[in-house]
Coordinates of N, CA and C in Angstrom, one line a residue:
V1 N 10.0 23.7 -6.9 CA 8.9 23.1 -7.6 C 7.7 24.0 -7.4
G2 N 7.1 24.3 -8.5 CA 5.9 25.2 -8.4 C 4.6 24.4 -8.2
F3 N 3.6 25.1 -7.5 CA 2.4 24.4 -7.2 C 1.2 25.2 -7.6
L4 N 0.1 24.6 -8.0 CA -1.1 25.3 -8.4 C -2.2 24.6 -7.6
H5 N -2.8 25.4 -6.7 CA -4.0 24.9 -5.9 C -3.6 23.6 -5.2
G6 N -2.4 23.5 -4.6 CA -2.1 22.3 -3.8 C -1.5 21.2 -4.6
F7 N -1.4 21.3 -6.0 CA -0.9 20.2 -6.8 C 0.3 20.7 -7.5
P8 N 1.2 19.8 -7.8 CA 2.5 20.2 -8.5 C 2.1 20.9 -9.9
H9 N 2.8 21.9 -10.2 CA 2.5 22.7 -11.5 C 2.8 21.8 -12.7
P10 N 1.9 21.9 -13.7 CA 2.1 21.0 -14.9 C 3.5 21.2 -15.6
H11 N 4.0 22.4 -15.5 CA 5.2 22.7 -16.3 C 6.4 22.5 -15.5
L12 N 6.6 21.2 -15.0 CA 7.8 20.9 -14.1 C 8.9 20.6 -15.0
P13 N 10.3 20.7 -14.4 CA 11.4 20.2 -15.2 C 11.3 18.8 -15.3
K14 N 12.1 18.2 -16.2 CA 12.0 16.8 -16.4 C 12.5 16.1 -15.2
R15 N 11.7 15.0 -14.8 CA 11.9 14.4 -13.5 C 13.3 13.8 -13.3
S16 N 14.0 13.4 -14.4 CA 15.3 12.9 -14.2 C 16.3 13.9 -13.7
C17 N 15.9 15.2 -13.9 CA 16.8 16.2 -13.4 C 16.5 16.6 -12.0
M18 N 15.5 16.0 -11.4 CA 15.1 16.3 -10.1 C 15.7 15.4 -9.0
P19 N 15.9 15.8 -7.8 CA 16.5 14.9 -6.8 C 15.7 13.7 -6.5
Q20 N 16.4 12.6 -6.2 CA 15.8 11.3 -5.9 C 15.0 11.3 -4.6
S21 N 15.3 12.3 -3.7 CA 14.7 12.4 -2.4 C 14.4 13.8 -2.0
L22 N 13.2 14.0 -1.4 CA 12.9 15.4 -0.9 C 13.4 15.6 0.5
A23 N 13.5 14.5 1.3 CA 14.0 14.6 2.7 C 15.5 14.7 2.8
T24 N 15.9 15.6 3.8 CA 17.3 15.7 4.1 C 17.8 14.4 4.8
P25 N 19.1 14.0 4.7 CA 19.6 12.8 5.4 C 19.3 12.7 6.8
S26 N 19.2 13.9 7.5 CA 18.9 13.8 9.0 C 17.5 13.4 9.3
R27 N 16.6 13.6 8.3 CA 15.2 13.2 8.6 C 14.9 11.9 8.1
V28 N 15.8 11.2 7.3 CA 15.4 9.9 6.8 C 15.1 8.9 7.9
P29 N 15.8 8.8 8.9 CA 15.5 7.7 10.0 C 14.1 7.9 10.6
L30 N 13.7 9.2 10.8 CA 12.4 9.5 11.3 C 11.3 9.0 10.3
F31 N 11.5 9.4 9.1 CA 10.5 9.0 8.0 C 10.5 7.5 7.9
L32 N 11.6 6.8 8.0 CA 11.7 5.3 7.9 C 10.9 4.7 9.1
S33 N 11.1 5.2 10.3 CA 10.3 4.6 11.4 C 8.9 4.8 11.3
L34 N 8.4 6.0 10.8 CA 7.0 6.4 10.8 C 6.4 5.5 9.7
L35 N 7.1 5.4 8.5 CA 6.5 4.6 7.4 C 6.4 3.1 7.6
V36 N 7.4 2.6 8.3 CA 7.4 1.2 8.7 C 6.2 0.9 9.6
A37 N 5.9 1.8 10.6 CA 4.8 1.5 11.4 C 3.5 1.7 10.7
L38 N 3.4 2.7 9.8 CA 2.2 2.8 9.0 C 2.0 1.6 8.1
H39 N 3.0 1.1 7.5 CA 2.8 -0.1 6.6 C 2.4 -1.3 7.5
I40 N 2.9 -1.5 8.6 CA 2.5 -2.6 9.5 C 1.0 -2.5 9.9
A41 N 0.7 -1.3 10.3 CA -0.7 -1.1 10.7 C -1.7 -1.3 9.6
I42 N -1.4 -0.9 8.4 CA -2.3 -1.1 7.3 C -2.5 -2.6 6.9
V43 N -1.4 -3.3 6.9 CA -1.4 -4.8 6.7 C -2.2 -5.5 7.7
I44 N -2.0 -5.1 8.9 CA -2.8 -5.8 10.0 C -4.2 -5.5 9.9
A45 N -4.6 -4.3 9.6 CA -6.1 -3.9 9.4 C -6.6 -4.7 8.2
S46 N -5.9 -4.7 7.2 CA -6.4 -5.3 5.9 C -6.6 -6.8 6.1
N47 N -5.7 -7.4 6.8 CA -5.8 -8.9 7.0 C -7.0 -9.3 7.9
Y48 N -7.3 -8.4 8.8 CA -8.5 -8.6 9.5 C -9.8 -8.4 8.7
L49 N -9.8 -7.2 8.0 CA -11.0 -6.9 7.2 C -11.2 -7.8 6.0
V50 N -10.2 -8.5 5.5 CA -10.4 -9.4 4.4 C -11.2 -10.6 4.8
Q51 N -11.3 -10.9 6.1 CA -12.2 -12.0 6.6 C -13.6 -11.6 6.7
L52 N -14.0 -10.3 6.4 CA -15.3 -9.9 6.6 C -15.9 -9.6 5.1
P53 N -16.7 -10.6 4.6 CA -17.3 -10.5 3.3 C -18.4 -9.4 3.2
I54 N -18.5 -8.8 2.0 CA -19.6 -7.9 1.7 C -20.1 -8.2 0.3
T55 N -21.2 -7.7 0.0 CA -21.8 -7.9 -1.4 C -22.1 -6.5 -1.9
L56 N -21.5 -6.2 -3.2 CA -21.7 -4.9 -3.7 C -22.2 -5.1 -5.2
L57 N -23.5 -4.6 -5.4 CA -24.1 -4.8 -6.7 C -24.2 -6.3 -7.1
G58 N -24.4 -7.1 -6.1 CA -24.5 -8.6 -6.5 C -23.2 -9.2 -6.5
F59 N -22.1 -8.6 -6.3 CA -20.8 -9.2 -6.5 C -20.2 -9.4 -5.0
H60 N -19.4 -10.5 -4.8 CA -18.8 -10.7 -3.5 C -17.5 -10.0 -3.4
S61 N -17.2 -9.4 -2.3 CA -15.9 -8.7 -2.0 C -15.7 -8.8 -0.5
T62 N -14.7 -8.0 0.0 CA -14.4 -8.0 1.4 C -14.1 -6.5 1.7
W63 N -14.2 -6.2 3.0 CA -13.9 -4.8 3.5 C -12.4 -4.5 3.3
G64 N -11.6 -5.5 3.2 CA -10.1 -5.3 3.0 C -9.9 -4.5 1.7
A65 N -10.7 -4.5 0.7 CA -10.5 -3.9 -0.5 C -10.5 -2.3 -0.3
F66 N -11.1 -1.8 0.7 CA -11.2 -0.4 1.0 C -9.9 0.1 1.8
S67 N -9.3 -0.8 2.5 CA -8.2 -0.3 3.4 C -6.9 -0.5 2.8
F68 N -6.7 -1.6 1.9 CA -5.3 -1.8 1.4 C -4.7 -0.7 0.5
P69 N -5.5 0.0 -0.3 CA -5.0 1.0 -1.1 C -4.2 2.1 -0.4
F70 N -4.5 2.2 1.0 CA -3.7 3.2 1.8 C -2.2 2.8 1.7
I71 N -1.8 1.6 1.5 CA -0.4 1.2 1.6 C 0.3 1.6 0.3
F72 N -0.5 1.7 -0.8 CA 0.2 2.1 -2.0 C 0.4 3.7 -2.0
L73 N -0.6 4.3 -1.4 CA -0.4 5.8 -1.2 C 0.9 6.0 -0.3
A74 N 1.0 5.2 0.8 CA 2.1 5.4 1.7 C 3.5 5.1 0.9
T75 N 3.5 4.0 0.0 CA 4.7 3.6 -0.6 C 5.1 4.7 -1.6
D76 N 4.1 5.3 -2.4 CA 4.5 6.2 -3.4 C 5.0 7.5 -2.7
L77 N 4.4 7.9 -1.6 CA 5.0 9.0 -0.8 C 6.4 8.7 -0.3
T78 N 6.6 7.4 0.1 CA 7.9 7.0 0.6 C 9.0 7.2 -0.5
V79 N 8.6 6.7 -1.7 CA 9.6 6.8 -2.8 C 9.9 8.3 -3.0
R80 N 8.9 9.2 -3.0 CA 9.1 10.5 -3.3 C 9.9 11.3 -2.2
L81 N 9.6 10.9 -1.0 CA 10.2 11.6 0.2 C 11.7 11.1 0.4
I82 N 11.9 9.8 0.3 CA 13.3 9.3 0.8 C 13.9 8.5 -0.3
G83 N 13.3 8.3 -1.5 CA 14.0 7.6 -2.5 C 13.6 6.2 -2.6
K84 N 14.0 5.6 -3.8 CA 13.6 4.2 -4.1 C 14.3 3.2 -3.1
T85 N 15.6 3.4 -2.9 CA 16.4 2.4 -2.1 C 15.9 2.5 -0.6
A86 N 15.6 3.6 -0.1 CA 15.1 3.7 1.3 C 13.7 3.1 1.4
A87 N 12.9 3.3 0.3 CA 11.6 2.8 0.3 C 11.6 1.2 0.3
R88 N 12.6 0.6 -0.4 CA 12.8 -0.8 -0.2 C 13.1 -1.3 1.2
R89 N 13.9 -0.4 1.9 CA 14.2 -0.7 3.3 C 13.0 -0.8 4.1
V90 N 12.0 0.1 3.8 CA 10.7 0.1 4.6 C 10.1 -1.2 4.4
I91 N 10.0 -1.7 3.2 CA 9.4 -3.1 2.9 C 10.1 -4.2 3.7
T92 N 11.4 -4.2 3.6 CA 12.1 -5.3 4.2 C 12.0 -5.2 5.8
R93 N 11.9 -4.0 6.4 CA 11.8 -3.9 7.8 C 10.3 -4.1 8.2
A94 N 9.3 -4.0 7.4 CA 7.9 -4.1 7.8 C 7.4 -5.5 7.6
M95 N 7.9 -6.3 6.7 CA 7.3 -7.4 6.2 C 7.2 -8.6 7.2
L96 N 8.3 -8.8 8.0 CA 8.2 -9.9 9.0 C 7.4 -9.5 10.2
P97 N 7.6 -8.3 10.8 CA 6.7 -7.9 11.9 C 5.2 -7.8 11.4
A98 N 4.9 -7.5 10.2 CA 3.6 -7.5 9.7 C 3.0 -8.9 9.6
L99 N 3.8 -9.8 9.2 CA 3.4 -11.2 9.1 C 3.1 -11.8 10.5
L100 N 3.9 -11.5 11.5 CA 3.6 -12.0 12.9 C 2.4 -11.3 13.5
A101 N 2.4 -10.0 13.3 CA 1.3 -9.3 13.9 C 0.0 -9.6 13.2
S102 N 0.0 -9.9 11.9 CA -1.3 -10.2 11.2 C -1.7 -11.6 11.7
Y103 N -0.9 -12.5 11.9 CA -1.3 -13.8 12.4 C -2.0 -13.7 13.8
V104 N -1.3 -13.0 14.7 CA -1.8 -12.8 16.1 C -3.2 -12.2 16.1
V105 N -3.3 -11.1 15.3 CA -4.6 -10.4 15.3 C -5.7 -11.2 14.6
G106 N -5.3 -11.8 13.5 CA -6.1 -12.8 12.8 C -6.7 -13.9 13.6
V107 N -5.9 -14.5 14.5 CA -6.3 -15.5 15.4 C -7.3 -15.0 16.4
L108 N -6.8 -13.9 17.1 CA -7.6 -13.3 18.2 C -9.0 -12.8 17.7
F109 N -9.1 -12.3 16.5 CA -10.4 -11.8 16.0 C -10.9 -12.5 14.8
H110 N -10.6 -13.9 14.7 CA -11.0 -14.7 13.6 C -12.6 -14.6 13.5
E111 N -13.0 -14.5 12.2 CA -14.5 -14.3 11.9 C -15.1 -13.1 12.5
G112 N -14.3 -12.1 12.8 CA -14.9 -10.8 13.2 C -15.3 -10.6 14.7
H113 N -14.9 -11.5 15.5 CA -15.2 -11.4 16.9 C -13.9 -11.9 17.7
F114 N -13.8 -11.4 19.0 CA -12.7 -11.7 19.8 C -12.8 -13.1 20.3
N115 N -11.8 -13.9 20.1 CA -11.8 -15.3 20.5 C -11.1 -15.7 21.8
G116 N -10.6 -14.6 22.5 CA -9.9 -14.9 23.8 C -8.4 -15.2 23.5
W117 N -7.6 -14.9 24.5 CA -6.2 -15.1 24.3 C -5.9 -16.6 24.2
Q118 N -6.7 -17.4 24.7 CA -6.4 -18.9 24.7 C -6.4 -19.4 23.2
A119 N -6.9 -18.5 22.3 CA -7.0 -19.0 20.8 C -5.5 -19.1 20.3
L120 N -4.6 -18.3 20.9 CA -3.2 -18.4 20.4 C -2.5 -19.6 20.8
G121 N -3.1 -20.4 21.7 CA -2.5 -21.6 22.2 C -2.5 -22.7 21.1
E122 N -3.4 -22.6 20.1 CA -3.5 -23.6 19.0 C -3.3 -22.9 17.7
F123 N -2.4 -23.6 16.9 CA -2.0 -23.0 15.6 C -3.2 -23.0 14.6
N124 N -3.5 -21.9 14.1 CA -4.6 -21.7 13.1 C -4.0 -21.7 11.7
T125 N -4.2 -22.8 11.0 CA -3.6 -22.9 9.6 C -4.3 -21.9 8.6
F126 N -5.6 -21.8 8.8 CA -6.4 -20.8 7.9 C -5.9 -19.4 8.0
V127 N -5.8 -19.0 9.3 CA -5.3 -17.5 9.5 C -3.9 -17.4 9.1
F128 N -3.0 -18.4 9.4 CA -1.6 -18.3 8.9 C -1.5 -18.3 7.4
R129 N -2.3 -19.0 6.8 CA -2.3 -19.0 5.3 C -2.6 -17.6 4.7
I130 N -3.6 -16.9 5.4 CA -3.9 -15.6 5.0 C -2.8 -14.7 5.3
A131 N -2.2 -14.8 6.5 CA -1.1 -14.0 6.8 C 0.1 -14.1 5.9
F132 N 0.4 -15.4 5.5 CA 1.5 -15.7 4.6 C 1.2 -15.2 3.2
A133 N 0.0 -15.3 2.8 CA -0.4 -14.8 1.4 C -0.3 -13.3 1.5
S134 N -0.7 -12.7 2.5 CA -0.5 -11.3 2.6 C 1.0 -10.8 2.6
F135 N 1.8 -11.6 3.3 CA 3.2 -11.4 3.3 C 3.8 -11.4 1.9
A136 N 3.5 -12.5 1.2 CA 4.0 -12.6 -0.2 C 3.5 -11.5 -1.1
A137 N 2.1 -11.3 -1.1 CA 1.5 -10.2 -2.0 C 2.1 -8.8 -1.6
Y138 N 2.3 -8.6 -0.3 CA 2.8 -7.3 0.2 C 4.2 -7.1 -0.5
V139 N 5.1 -8.1 -0.4 CA 6.4 -7.9 -0.9 C 6.5 -7.8 -2.4
L140 N 5.8 -8.6 -3.1 CA 5.7 -8.6 -4.6 C 5.1 -7.3 -5.1
G141 N 3.9 -7.0 -4.5 CA 3.2 -5.8 -5.0 C 3.9 -4.5 -4.7
Q142 N 4.5 -4.4 -3.5 CA 5.2 -3.1 -3.1 C 6.5 -2.9 -3.9
L143 N 7.2 -4.0 -4.1 CA 8.4 -3.9 -4.9 C 8.1 -3.4 -6.3
L144 N 7.1 -4.1 -6.9 CA 6.7 -3.6 -8.3 C 6.2 -2.2 -8.3
D145 N 5.4 -1.8 -7.3 CA 4.9 -0.5 -7.2 C 6.1 0.5 -7.1
I146 N 7.1 0.3 -6.3 CA 8.3 1.1 -6.2 C 8.9 1.3 -7.5
Q147 N 9.1 0.2 -8.2 CA 9.9 0.2 -9.5 C 9.1 1.0 -10.6
V148 N 7.8 0.7 -10.6 CA 7.0 1.4 -11.7 C 7.0 2.9 -11.4
F149 N 6.7 3.2 -10.1 CA 6.5 4.6 -9.7 C 7.8 5.4 -10.0
D150 N 9.0 4.9 -9.5 CA 10.2 5.6 -9.7 C 10.6 5.8 -11.1
R151 N 10.4 4.7 -11.9 CA 10.7 4.8 -13.4 C 9.9 5.9 -14.1
I152 N 8.6 5.8 -13.9 CA 7.7 6.8 -14.5 C 7.9 8.2 -13.9
R153 N 8.1 8.3 -12.7 CA 8.3 9.6 -12.1 C 9.5 10.3 -12.7
Q154 N 10.5 9.7 -13.1 CA 11.8 10.3 -13.6 C 11.6 10.6 -15.1
Q155 N 10.6 9.9 -15.8 CA 10.6 10.0 -17.3 C 9.4 10.9 -17.7
H156 N 8.4 11.3 -16.8 CA 7.3 12.0 -17.2 C 7.0 13.2 -16.3
R157 N 6.5 14.3 -16.8 CA 6.3 15.5 -16.0 C 4.9 15.4 -15.2
A158 N 3.9 14.7 -15.7 CA 2.7 14.7 -15.0 C 2.7 14.1 -13.7
W159 N 2.4 14.8 -12.7 CA 2.5 14.4 -11.3 C 1.7 13.2 -10.9
W160 N 0.6 13.0 -11.6 CA -0.4 12.0 -11.3 C -0.1 10.6 -12.0
L161 N 0.7 10.7 -13.1 CA 1.0 9.5 -13.9 C 1.6 8.4 -13.1
A162 N 2.7 8.7 -12.4 CA 3.4 7.7 -11.6 C 2.6 7.0 -10.6
P163 N 1.9 7.7 -9.7 CA 1.1 6.9 -8.7 C 0.0 6.2 -9.3
A164 N -0.6 6.7 -10.5 CA -1.7 6.0 -11.1 C -1.2 4.7 -11.8
A165 N -0.1 4.7 -12.5 CA 0.4 3.6 -13.1 C 0.9 2.5 -12.1
A166 N 1.6 3.0 -11.1 CA 2.1 2.1 -10.0 C 0.9 1.4 -9.3
S167 N -0.3 2.0 -9.1 CA -1.4 1.5 -8.6 C -2.0 0.3 -9.5
V168 N -2.1 0.6 -10.8 CA -2.6 -0.4 -11.7 C -1.8 -1.6 -11.7
F169 N -0.5 -1.5 -11.8 CA 0.4 -2.8 -11.9 C 0.6 -3.3 -10.5
G170 N 0.9 -2.5 -9.5 CA 1.2 -3.0 -8.2 C 0.1 -3.7 -7.5
Q171 N -1.1 -3.2 -7.7 CA -2.3 -3.8 -7.0 C -2.8 -5.1 -7.8
A172 N -2.5 -5.1 -9.1 CA -2.8 -6.3 -9.9 C -2.0 -7.5 -9.4
L173 N -0.7 -7.3 -9.2 CA 0.2 -8.4 -8.7 C -0.2 -8.7 -7.3
D174 N -0.4 -7.7 -6.5 CA -0.7 -7.9 -5.1 C -2.0 -8.7 -4.9
T175 N -3.1 -8.3 -5.7 CA -4.3 -9.0 -5.6 C -4.2 -10.5 -6.1
A176 N -3.6 -10.7 -7.2 CA -3.5 -12.0 -7.8 C -2.7 -12.9 -6.8
A177 N -1.6 -12.5 -6.2 CA -0.8 -13.2 -5.3 C -1.6 -13.5 -4.0
F178 N -2.2 -12.5 -3.5 CA -2.9 -12.7 -2.2 C -4.0 -13.7 -2.3
F179 N -4.9 -13.6 -3.2 CA -6.1 -14.5 -3.3 C -5.7 -15.9 -3.7
S180 N -4.8 -16.0 -4.7 CA -4.4 -17.4 -5.1 C -3.6 -18.2 -4.0
I181 N -2.7 -17.5 -3.3 CA -2.0 -18.2 -2.2 C -2.9 -18.4 -1.0
G182 N -3.8 -17.4 -0.7 CA -4.6 -17.5 0.5 C -5.8 -18.3 0.4
F183 N -6.4 -18.4 -0.8 CA -7.8 -19.1 -0.8 C -8.0 -20.2 -1.9
W184 N -7.0 -20.4 -2.7 CA -7.2 -21.6 -3.6 C -7.2 -22.8 -2.8
H185 N -8.3 -23.6 -3.0 CA -8.6 -24.9 -2.2 C -8.6 -24.6 -0.7
S186 N -9.1 -23.4 -0.3 CA -9.1 -23.0 1.1 C -10.0 -24.0 1.9
S187 N -9.7 -24.0 3.3 CA -10.6 -24.8 4.1 C -11.9 -24.0 4.4
N188 N -11.9 -22.7 4.0 CA -13.2 -21.9 4.1 C -14.0 -22.1 2.8
A189 N -15.1 -22.8 2.9 CA -15.9 -23.2 1.8 C -16.3 -21.9 0.9
F190 N -16.7 -20.9 1.6 CA -17.2 -19.7 0.8 C -16.0 -19.1 0.0
M191 N -14.9 -18.9 0.7 CA -13.7 -18.3 0.0 C -13.2 -19.2 -1.0
A192 N -13.2 -20.5 -0.8 CA -12.7 -21.5 -1.8 C -13.5 -21.4 -3.1
A193 N -14.9 -21.2 -2.9 CA -15.8 -21.2 -4.0 C -15.8 -19.9 -4.7
H194 N -15.5 -18.8 -4.1 CA -15.7 -17.5 -4.7 C -14.4 -16.6 -4.8
W195 N -13.2 -17.2 -4.5 CA -12.1 -16.4 -4.4 C -11.7 -15.7 -5.7
M196 N -11.9 -16.3 -6.9 CA -11.6 -15.6 -8.1 C -12.6 -14.4 -8.4
E197 N -13.8 -14.6 -8.1 CA -14.7 -13.5 -8.3 C -14.4 -12.4 -7.3
I198 N -14.1 -12.8 -6.0 CA -13.8 -11.8 -5.0 C -12.5 -11.0 -5.4
A199 N -11.5 -11.8 -6.0 CA -10.3 -11.1 -6.4 C -10.5 -10.1 -7.4
W200 N -11.3 -10.4 -8.5 CA -11.6 -9.4 -9.5 C -12.4 -8.2 -9.0
V201 N -13.3 -8.5 -8.1 CA -14.1 -7.4 -7.6 C -13.2 -6.5 -6.7
D202 N -12.4 -7.2 -5.9 CA -11.5 -6.6 -4.9 C -10.5 -5.7 -5.7
Y203 N -10.0 -6.1 -6.8 CA -9.1 -5.4 -7.6 C -9.8 -4.1 -8.2
A204 N -11.0 -4.3 -8.7 CA -11.8 -3.2 -9.3 C -12.1 -2.2 -8.2
I205 N -12.4 -2.6 -7.0 CA -12.6 -1.6 -6.0 C -11.4 -0.8 -5.6
K206 N -10.3 -1.6 -5.3 CA -9.0 -1.0 -5.0 C -8.5 0.0 -6.0
L207 N -8.7 -0.4 -7.2 CA -8.2 0.4 -8.3 C -9.1 1.7 -8.4
A208 N -10.4 1.5 -8.2 CA -11.3 2.8 -8.3 C -11.0 3.7 -7.1
V209 N -10.8 3.1 -5.9 CA -10.5 3.9 -4.7 C -9.1 4.6 -4.9
S210 N -8.1 3.9 -5.4 CA -6.8 4.5 -5.6 C -6.9 5.6 -6.7
L211 N -7.5 5.4 -7.8 CA -7.5 6.4 -8.8 C -8.4 7.6 -8.5
L212 N -9.5 7.3 -7.9 CA -10.4 8.4 -7.7 C -10.1 9.2 -6.4
L213 N -9.5 8.5 -5.3 CA -9.3 9.2 -4.1 C -7.8 9.3 -3.7
F214 N -7.1 8.2 -3.9 CA -5.7 8.3 -3.4 C -4.7 8.9 -4.3
V215 N -4.9 8.9 -5.6 CA -4.0 9.7 -6.5 C -4.1 11.1 -6.3
P216 N -5.4 11.7 -6.2 CA -5.5 13.1 -5.8 C -4.9 13.4 -4.4
A217 N -5.2 12.4 -3.5 CA -4.6 12.6 -2.1 C -3.0 12.6 -2.1
Y218 N -2.4 11.8 -3.0 CA -1.0 11.9 -3.1 C -0.5 13.3 -3.5
G219 N -1.3 13.9 -4.5 CA -0.9 15.3 -4.9 C -1.0 16.3 -3.7
V220 N -2.1 16.2 -3.0 CA -2.3 17.1 -1.9 C -1.3 16.9 -0.8
L221 N -1.0 15.6 -0.4 CA -0.1 15.3 0.6 C 1.4 15.7 0.2
L222 N 1.7 15.5 -1.1 CA 3.0 15.9 -1.6 C 3.2 17.4 -1.5
A223 N 2.2 18.1 -1.9 CA 2.2 19.6 -1.8 C 2.4 20.1 -0.4
A224 N 1.6 19.4 0.5 CA 1.8 19.8 1.9 C 3.1 19.4 2.6
V225 N 3.7 18.3 2.2 CA 5.1 17.9 2.6 C 6.0 18.9 2.1
V226 N 6.0 19.3 0.8 CA 7.0 20.3 0.3 C 6.8 21.6 1.0
R227 N 5.6 22.1 1.3 CA 5.4 23.3 2.0 C 6.1 23.2 3.4
W228 N 5.9 22.0 4.0 CA 6.5 21.9 5.4 C 8.1 21.9 5.3
L229 N 8.6 21.2 4.3 CA 10.1 21.2 4.1 C 10.6 22.5 3.8
R230 N 9.8 23.4 3.2 CA 10.3 24.8 2.9 C 10.5 25.7 4.1
Q231 N 10.0 25.2 5.3 CA 10.2 26.0 6.5 C 11.7 26.1 7.0
D232 N 12.5 25.0 6.5 CA 13.9 25.0 6.8 C 14.7 25.2 5.5
P233 N 15.8 26.0 5.6 CA 16.6 26.2 4.4 C 17.1 25.0 3.7
L234 N 17.6 24.0 4.4 CA 18.3 22.9 3.7 C 17.2 22.0 3.1
P235 N 16.1 21.7 3.7 CA 15.0 20.9 3.0 C 14.5 21.6 1.8
L236 N 14.4 22.9 1.9 CA 14.0 23.7 0.7 C 14.9 23.5 -0.5
A237 N 16.2 23.6 -0.1 CA 17.2 23.4 -1.3 C 17.0 22.0 -1.9
A238 N 16.7 21.0 -1.0 CA 16.6 19.6 -1.5 C 15.4 19.5 -2.4
A239 N 14.2 20.2 -1.9 CA 12.9 20.1 -2.6 C 13.1 20.7 -4.0
R240 N 13.8 21.8 -4.1 CA 14.0 22.4 -5.4 C 14.9 21.6 -6.4

């Protein structure tokens, strides 16, 4: 694969002729473990940050809008590195630990401050609803992202088209599922009143962050990974 200034060369062979995975089989378990840990960390951070509202240009949103696009970048790199099937395994391995960890962290730091370990002694329905909404949105959004990314990557030469399209559709489903499940008729009066507005603003922010920052970051990281794989003869053969 040729590269120009850190990005894939525009005159690539048709994607359907390229290998489904850049990583060699011996490295797949390592990549799986690292990516599962990364997915869980991003979900936990986003579930905490979504409890912290902000106002942008008069519109209500949350800090979670800035953190969650990281997971779509991670997913797209996962598909490119180890293939669609392995990427789905990352989702299935990460979703239940992320649900549990999100609930624990959400209870301990509910409303942005540490509530003490005794807070875990009482079941928090508001936090669990957020954690479950995140669980459902994560699974639905990531599976759609994987499908769209893999389909477009194999049919089009432009390196940026697959991550861009996957972000548009994957984050739309993710945002709709999360806010409708988590905050429709919520016990939190502010979120119950503003969840649709926050969802639209959240989607707009996530989409802008993804297209302006993370799609270029995908190109840079993919180029860096391929250069790293070229250090060994077998990964180089796979990357070609």
